[in-house]
Amino acid sequence: MAIYQLQSMLDRYADDFLVLEINHLFVSSTLREEIWLLQKKDDAALLQRIIQNTRDYKLYEIGADRNFETYSGGQKAIVACLLVMAAVDFHGIRNLRILLINVLESISGENRRQLTAAFRQLIAANRVRVFTGGSEQVEQLEELA
């Protein structure tokens, strides 16, 4: 993984993308808090959907109030992606551009394939565009093999 300054990445991409960067996936400590900060309200249905979706990735230990720091890097990456996908789908958000900076690279091969398939479903259903990459190169998800 390339080492770079987060500020320069945000300066470059934040105006055009919702940026998920592997070292800065969350602003809070728990999934419940993250949802509250995202929507300024509790949302039990969205929380339950995300936790249920983590089961598809064999992440049975994910909990609403478990501290993110107790998860592995790959677990955090999956939870962050599932949070974004669930929020986009749940609220019918359209035409969003998401940039995953070194996120997919931190996930095991099988989970990466599964997560990529889930993003492709979101792309088709919500006209969302998903990009991956780092400081030097950004590629649209549909273009990746």
JSON list of C-alpha atoms in Angstrom, two decimals:
[
{"chain": "A", "resi": 1, "resn": "MET", "atom": "CA", "xyz": [0.00, 0.00, 0.00]},
{"chain": "A", "resi": 2, "resn": "ALA", "atom": "CA", "xyz": [1.23, 3.44, -0.82]},
{"chain": "A", "resi": 3, "resn": "ILE", "atom": "CA", "xyz": [1.95, 5.80, 2.04]},
{"chain": "A", "resi": 4, "resn": "TYR", "atom": "CA", "xyz": [0.57, 9.29, 1.54]},
{"chain": "A", "resi": 5, "resn": "GLN", "atom": "CA", "xyz": [-0.90, 12.22, 3.37]},
{"chain": "A", "resi": 6, "resn": "LEU", "atom": "CA", "xyz": [-4.65, 12.04, 3.98]},
{"chain": "A", "resi": 7, "resn": "GLN", "atom": "CA", "xyz": [-5.06, 15.80, 3.60]},
{"chain": "A", "resi": 8, "resn": "SER", "atom": "CA", "xyz": [-3.62, 15.75, 0.08]},
{"chain": "A", "resi": 9, "resn": "MET", "atom": "CA", "xyz": [-5.99, 12.92, -0.86]},
{"chain": "A", "resi": 10, "resn": "LEU", "atom": "CA", "xyz": [-8.97, 14.83, 0.50]},
{"chain": "A", "resi": 11, "resn": "ASP", "atom": "CA", "xyz": [-7.85, 18.02, -1.22]},
{"chain": "A", "resi": 12, "resn": "ARG", "atom": "CA", "xyz": [-7.72, 16.10, -4.46]},
{"chain": "A", "resi": 13, "resn": "TYR", "atom": "CA", "xyz": [-10.93, 14.02, -4.22]},
{"chain": "A", "resi": 14, "resn": "ALA", "atom": "CA", "xyz": [-13.32, 15.20, -1.47]},
{"chain": "A", "resi": 15, "resn": "ASP", "atom": "CA", "xyz": [-15.25, 17.65, -3.66]},
{"chain": "A", "resi": 16, "resn": "ASP", "atom": "CA", "xyz": [-16.16, 14.91, -6.15]},
{"chain": "A", "resi": 17, "resn": "PHE", "atom": "CA", "xyz": [-16.40, 11.73, -4.08]},
{"chain": "A", "resi": 18, "resn": "LEU", "atom": "CA", "xyz": [-17.58, 10.21, -0.86]},
{"chain": "A", "resi": 19, "resn": "VAL", "atom": "CA", "xyz": [-14.13, 9.05, 0.25]},
{"chain": "A", "resi": 20, "resn": "LEU", "atom": "CA", "xyz": [-13.51, 5.90, 2.28]},
{"chain": "A", "resi": 21, "resn": "GLU", "atom": "CA", "xyz": [-9.82, 5.69, 3.15]},
{"chain": "A", "resi": 22, "resn": "ILE", "atom": "CA", "xyz": [-8.54, 2.54, 4.83]},
{"chain": "A", "resi": 23, "resn": "ASN", "atom": "CA", "xyz": [-6.91, 4.34, 7.77]},
{"chain": "A", "resi": 24, "resn": "HIS", "atom": "CA", "xyz": [-9.82, 6.71, 8.39]},
{"chain": "A", "resi": 25, "resn": "LEU", "atom": "CA", "xyz": [-13.02, 4.70, 7.89]},
{"chain": "A", "resi": 26, "resn": "PHE", "atom": "CA", "xyz": [-15.02, 5.96, 10.87]},
{"chain": "A", "resi": 27, "resn": "VAL", "atom": "CA", "xyz": [-15.36, 9.13, 12.92]},
{"chain": "A", "resi": 28, "resn": "SER", "atom": "CA", "xyz": [-16.94, 7.48, 15.95]},
{"chain": "A", "resi": 29, "resn": "SER", "atom": "CA", "xyz": [-16.25, 4.43, 18.11]},
{"chain": "A", "resi": 30, "resn": "THR", "atom": "CA", "xyz": [-19.18, 2.12, 17.31]},
{"chain": "A", "resi": 31, "resn": "LEU", "atom": "CA", "xyz": [-21.57, 1.29, 14.51]},
{"chain": "A", "resi": 32, "resn": "ARG", "atom": "CA", "xyz": [-24.52, 2.71, 16.46]},
{"chain": "A", "resi": 33, "resn": "GLU", "atom": "CA", "xyz": [-22.67, 6.01, 16.95]},
{"chain": "A", "resi": 34, "resn": "GLU", "atom": "CA", "xyz": [-21.60, 6.12, 13.31]},
{"chain": "A", "resi": 35, "resn": "ILE", "atom": "CA", "xyz": [-25.20, 5.74, 12.14]},
{"chain": "A", "resi": 36, "resn": "TRP", "atom": "CA", "xyz": [-26.34, 8.42, 14.56]},
{"chain": "A", "resi": 37, "resn": "LEU", "atom": "CA", "xyz": [-23.69, 10.84, 13.31]},
{"chain": "A", "resi": 38, "resn": "LEU", "atom": "CA", "xyz": [-24.58, 10.04, 9.70]},
{"chain": "A", "resi": 39, "resn": "GLN", "atom": "CA", "xyz": [-28.30, 10.73, 10.20]},
{"chain": "A", "resi": 40, "resn": "LYS", "atom": "CA", "xyz": [-28.51, 12.67, 13.49]},
{"chain": "A", "resi": 41, "resn": "LYS", "atom": "CA", "xyz": [-30.94, 10.08, 14.82]},
{"chain": "A", "resi": 42, "resn": "ASP", "atom": "CA", "xyz": [-31.08, 6.47, 15.93]},
{"chain": "A", "resi": 43, "resn": "ASP", "atom": "CA", "xyz": [-32.04, 4.08, 13.15]},
{"chain": "A", "resi": 44, "resn": "ALA", "atom": "CA", "xyz": [-32.61, 0.56, 14.40]},
{"chain": "A", "resi": 45, "resn": "ALA", "atom": "CA", "xyz": [-33.69, -0.69, 10.98]},
{"chain": "A", "resi": 46, "resn": "LEU", "atom": "CA", "xyz": [-30.53, 0.50, 9.24]},
{"chain": "A", "resi": 47, "resn": "LEU", "atom": "CA", "xyz": [-28.38, -0.81, 12.09]},
{"chain": "A", "resi": 48, "resn": "GLN", "atom": "CA", "xyz": [-30.04, -4.22, 11.90]},
{"chain": "A", "resi": 49, "resn": "ARG", "atom": "CA", "xyz": [-29.64, -4.36, 8.12]},
{"chain": "A", "resi": 50, "resn": "ILE", "atom": "CA", "xyz": [-25.91, -3.69, 8.36]},
{"chain": "A", "resi": 51, "resn": "ILE", "atom": "CA", "xyz": [-25.38, -6.24, 11.11]},
{"chain": "A", "resi": 52, "resn": "GLN", "atom": "CA", "xyz": [-27.39, -8.80, 9.14]},
{"chain": "A", "resi": 53, "resn": "ASN", "atom": "CA", "xyz": [-25.33, -8.08, 6.02]},
{"chain": "A", "resi": 54, "resn": "THR", "atom": "CA", "xyz": [-22.10, -8.69, 7.94]},
{"chain": "A", "resi": 55, "resn": "ARG", "atom": "CA", "xyz": [-23.26, -12.28, 8.43]},
{"chain": "A", "resi": 56, "resn": "ASP", "atom": "CA", "xyz": [-22.92, -12.82, 4.68]},
{"chain": "A", "resi": 57, "resn": "TYR", "atom": "CA", "xyz": [-19.18, -12.21, 5.18]},
{"chain": "A", "resi": 58, "resn": "LYS", "atom": "CA", "xyz": [-19.02, -14.59, 8.16]},
{"chain": "A", "resi": 59, "resn": "LEU", "atom": "CA", "xyz": [-18.55, -11.67, 10.54]},
{"chain": "A", "resi": 60, "resn": "TYR", "atom": "CA", "xyz": [-20.63, -12.93, 13.44]},
{"chain": "A", "resi": 61, "resn": "GLU", "atom": "CA", "xyz": [-18.90, -10.82, 16.09]},
{"chain": "A", "resi": 62, "resn": "ILE", "atom": "CA", "xyz": [-19.99, -7.44, 14.68]},
{"chain": "A", "resi": 63, "resn": "GLY", "atom": "CA", "xyz": [-22.16, -5.60, 17.18]},
{"chain": "A", "resi": 64, "resn": "ALA", "atom": "CA", "xyz": [-23.92, -2.26, 17.43]},
{"chain": "A", "resi": 65, "resn": "ASP", "atom": "CA", "xyz": [-21.90, -1.11, 20.44]},
{"chain": "A", "resi": 66, "resn": "ARG", "atom": "CA", "xyz": [-18.61, -2.94, 19.95]},
{"chain": "A", "resi": 67, "resn": "ASN", "atom": "CA", "xyz": [-15.66, -0.58, 19.57]},
{"chain": "A", "resi": 68, "resn": "PHE", "atom": "CA", "xyz": [-14.28, -0.43, 16.03]},
{"chain": "A", "resi": 69, "resn": "GLU", "atom": "CA", "xyz": [-10.74, -0.67, 17.40]},
{"chain": "A", "resi": 70, "resn": "THR", "atom": "CA", "xyz": [-11.42, -4.29, 18.41]},
{"chain": "A", "resi": 71, "resn": "TYR", "atom": "CA", "xyz": [-11.94, -5.32, 14.77]},
{"chain": "A", "resi": 72, "resn": "SER", "atom": "CA", "xyz": [-9.26, -6.26, 12.26]},
{"chain": "A", "resi": 73, "resn": "GLY", "atom": "CA", "xyz": [-8.51, -3.93, 9.37]},
{"chain": "A", "resi": 74, "resn": "GLY", "atom": "CA", "xyz": [-10.43, -6.15, 6.95]},
{"chain": "A", "resi": 75, "resn": "GLN", "atom": "CA", "xyz": [-13.44, -6.33, 9.25]},
{"chain": "A", "resi": 76, "resn": "LYS", "atom": "CA", "xyz": [-13.50, -2.54, 9.58]},
{"chain": "A", "resi": 77, "resn": "ALA", "atom": "CA", "xyz": [-13.25, -2.15, 5.80]},
{"chain": "A", "resi": 78, "resn": "ILE", "atom": "CA", "xyz": [-16.19, -4.51, 5.22]},
{"chain": "A", "resi": 79, "resn": "VAL", "atom": "CA", "xyz": [-18.33, -2.83, 7.89]},
{"chain": "A", "resi": 80, "resn": "ALA", "atom": "CA", "xyz": [-17.58, 0.63, 6.46]},
{"chain": "A", "resi": 81, "resn": "CYS", "atom": "CA", "xyz": [-18.53, -0.48, 2.94]},
{"chain": "A", "resi": 82, "resn": "LEU", "atom": "CA", "xyz": [-21.70, -2.18, 4.17]},
{"chain": "A", "resi": 83, "resn": "LEU", "atom": "CA", "xyz": [-22.64, 0.95, 6.10]},
{"chain": "A", "resi": 84, "resn": "VAL", "atom": "CA", "xyz": [-22.27, 3.12, 3.01]},
{"chain": "A", "resi": 85, "resn": "MET", "atom": "CA", "xyz": [-24.11, 0.64, 0.78]},
{"chain": "A", "resi": 86, "resn": "ALA", "atom": "CA", "xyz": [-26.97, 0.21, 3.26]},
{"chain": "A", "resi": 87, "resn": "ALA", "atom": "CA", "xyz": [-27.36, 3.97, 3.76]},
{"chain": "A", "resi": 88, "resn": "VAL", "atom": "CA", "xyz": [-27.36, 4.61, 0.00]},
{"chain": "A", "resi": 89, "resn": "ASP", "atom": "CA", "xyz": [-29.90, 1.87, -0.66]},
{"chain": "A", "resi": 90, "resn": "PHE", "atom": "CA", "xyz": [-32.04, 2.49, 2.45]},
{"chain": "A", "resi": 91, "resn": "HIS", "atom": "CA", "xyz": [-32.43, 6.19, 1.66]},
{"chain": "A", "resi": 92, "resn": "GLY", "atom": "CA", "xyz": [-32.62, 5.88, -2.12]},
{"chain": "A", "resi": 93, "resn": "ILE", "atom": "CA", "xyz": [-29.53, 7.99, -2.74]},
{"chain": "A", "resi": 94, "resn": "ARG", "atom": "CA", "xyz": [-28.72, 8.29, -6.44]},
{"chain": "A", "resi": 95, "resn": "ASN", "atom": "CA", "xyz": [-25.79, 9.46, -8.54]},
{"chain": "A", "resi": 96, "resn": "LEU", "atom": "CA", "xyz": [-23.23, 9.28, -5.75]},
{"chain": "A", "resi": 97, "resn": "ARG", "atom": "CA", "xyz": [-19.54, 8.81, -6.52]},
{"chain": "A", "resi": 98, "resn": "ILE", "atom": "CA", "xyz": [-17.72, 6.66, -3.96]},
{"chain": "A", "resi": 99, "resn": "LEU", "atom": "CA", "xyz": [-13.93, 6.41, -3.83]},
{"chain": "A", "resi": 100, "resn": "LEU", "atom": "CA", "xyz": [-12.40, 3.47, -1.96]},
{"chain": "A", "resi": 101, "resn": "ILE", "atom": "CA", "xyz": [-8.78, 4.33, -1.18]},
{"chain": "A", "resi": 102, "resn": "ASN", "atom": "CA", "xyz": [-6.85, 1.14, -0.40]},
{"chain": "A", "resi": 103, "resn": "VAL", "atom": "CA", "xyz": [-10.04, -0.38, 1.05]},
{"chain": "A", "resi": 104, "resn": "LEU", "atom": "CA", "xyz": [-10.54, -3.44, -1.14]},
{"chain": "A", "resi": 105, "resn": "GLU", "atom": "CA", "xyz": [-6.86, -4.33, -0.85]},
{"chain": "A", "resi": 106, "resn": "SER", "atom": "CA", "xyz": [-7.30, -4.92, 2.90]},
{"chain": "A", "resi": 107, "resn": "ILE", "atom": "CA", "xyz": [-9.99, -7.57, 2.43]},
{"chain": "A", "resi": 108, "resn": "SER", "atom": "CA", "xyz": [-9.47, -11.28, 1.76]},
{"chain": "A", "resi": 109, "resn": "GLY", "atom": "CA", "xyz": [-9.97, -12.50, -1.81]},
{"chain": "A", "resi": 110, "resn": "GLU", "atom": "CA", "xyz": [-13.37, -14.15, -1.28]},
{"chain": "A", "resi": 111, "resn": "ASN", "atom": "CA", "xyz": [-14.75, -11.23, 0.72]},
{"chain": "A", "resi": 112, "resn": "ARG", "atom": "CA", "xyz": [-13.36, -8.81, -1.89]},
{"chain": "A", "resi": 113, "resn": "ARG", "atom": "CA", "xyz": [-15.18, -10.67, -4.67]},
{"chain": "A", "resi": 114, "resn": "GLN", "atom": "CA", "xyz": [-18.38, -10.71, -2.65]},
{"chain": "A", "resi": 115, "resn": "LEU", "atom": "CA", "xyz": [-18.11, -7.02, -1.72]},
{"chain": "A", "resi": 116, "resn": "THR", "atom": "CA", "xyz": [-17.34, -6.07, -5.32]},
{"chain": "A", "resi": 117, "resn": "ALA", "atom": "CA", "xyz": [-20.47, -7.96, -6.43]},
{"chain": "A", "resi": 118, "resn": "ALA", "atom": "CA", "xyz": [-22.51, -6.08, -3.81]},
{"chain": "A", "resi": 119, "resn": "PHE", "atom": "CA", "xyz": [-21.13, -2.76, -5.06]},
{"chain": "A", "resi": 120, "resn": "ARG", "atom": "CA", "xyz": [-22.01, -3.75, -8.63]},
{"chain": "A", "resi": 121, "resn": "GLN", "atom": "CA", "xyz": [-25.61, -4.39, -7.51]},
{"chain": "A", "resi": 122, "resn": "LEU", "atom": "CA", "xyz": [-25.67, -0.96, -5.89]},
{"chain": "A", "resi": 123, "resn": "ILE", "atom": "CA", "xyz": [-24.27, 0.58, -9.06]},
{"chain": "A", "resi": 124, "resn": "ALA", "atom": "CA", "xyz": [-27.06, -0.96, -11.14]},
{"chain": "A", "resi": 125, "resn": "ALA", "atom": "CA", "xyz": [-29.86, -0.16, -8.69]},
{"chain": "A", "resi": 126, "resn": "ASN", "atom": "CA", "xyz": [-28.87, 3.35, -7.60]},
{"chain": "A", "resi": 127, "resn": "ARG", "atom": "CA", "xyz": [-26.78, 4.70, -10.48]},
{"chain": "A", "resi": 128, "resn": "VAL", "atom": "CA", "xyz": [-23.88, 5.00, -8.06]},
{"chain": "A", "resi": 129, "resn": "ARG", "atom": "CA", "xyz": [-20.36, 5.10, -9.42]},
{"chain": "A", "resi": 130, "resn": "VAL", "atom": "CA", "xyz": [-17.63, 3.36, -7.42]},
{"chain": "A", "resi": 131, "resn": "PHE", "atom": "CA", "xyz": [-13.93, 4.01, -7.86]},
{"chain": "A", "resi": 132, "resn": "THR", "atom": "CA", "xyz": [-10.90, 2.39, -6.29]},
{"chain": "A", "resi": 133, "resn": "GLY", "atom": "CA", "xyz": [-7.32, 3.43, -6.04]},
{"chain": "A", "resi": 134, "resn": "GLY", "atom": "CA", "xyz": [-4.84, 5.61, -4.27]},
{"chain": "A", "resi": 135, "resn": "SER", "atom": "CA", "xyz": [-2.84, 8.76, -4.71]},
{"chain": "A", "resi": 136, "resn": "GLU", "atom": "CA", "xyz": [-1.59, 7.94, -8.20]},
{"chain": "A", "resi": 137, "resn": "GLN", "atom": "CA", "xyz": [-4.43, 6.14, -9.97]},
{"chain": "A", "resi": 138, "resn": "VAL", "atom": "CA", "xyz": [-8.21, 5.89, -9.69]},
{"chain": "A", "resi": 139, "resn": "GLU", "atom": "CA", "xyz": [-10.22, 3.30, -11.63]},
{"chain": "A", "resi": 140, "resn": "GLN", "atom": "CA", "xyz": [-13.96, 2.90, -11.93]},
{"chain": "A", "resi": 141, "resn": "LEU", "atom": "CA", "xyz": [-15.16, -0.40, -10.47]},
{"chain": "A", "resi": 142, "resn": "GLU", "atom": "CA", "xyz": [-16.92, -1.60, -13.64]},
{"chain": "A", "resi": 143, "resn": "GLU", "atom": "CA", "xyz": [-13.62, -1.33, -15.48]},
{"chain": "A", "resi": 144, "resn": "LEU", "atom": "CA", "xyz": [-11.82, -3.66, -13.07]},
{"chain": "A", "resi": 145, "resn": "ALA", "atom": "CA", "xyz": [-11.42, -7.30, -14.02]}
]
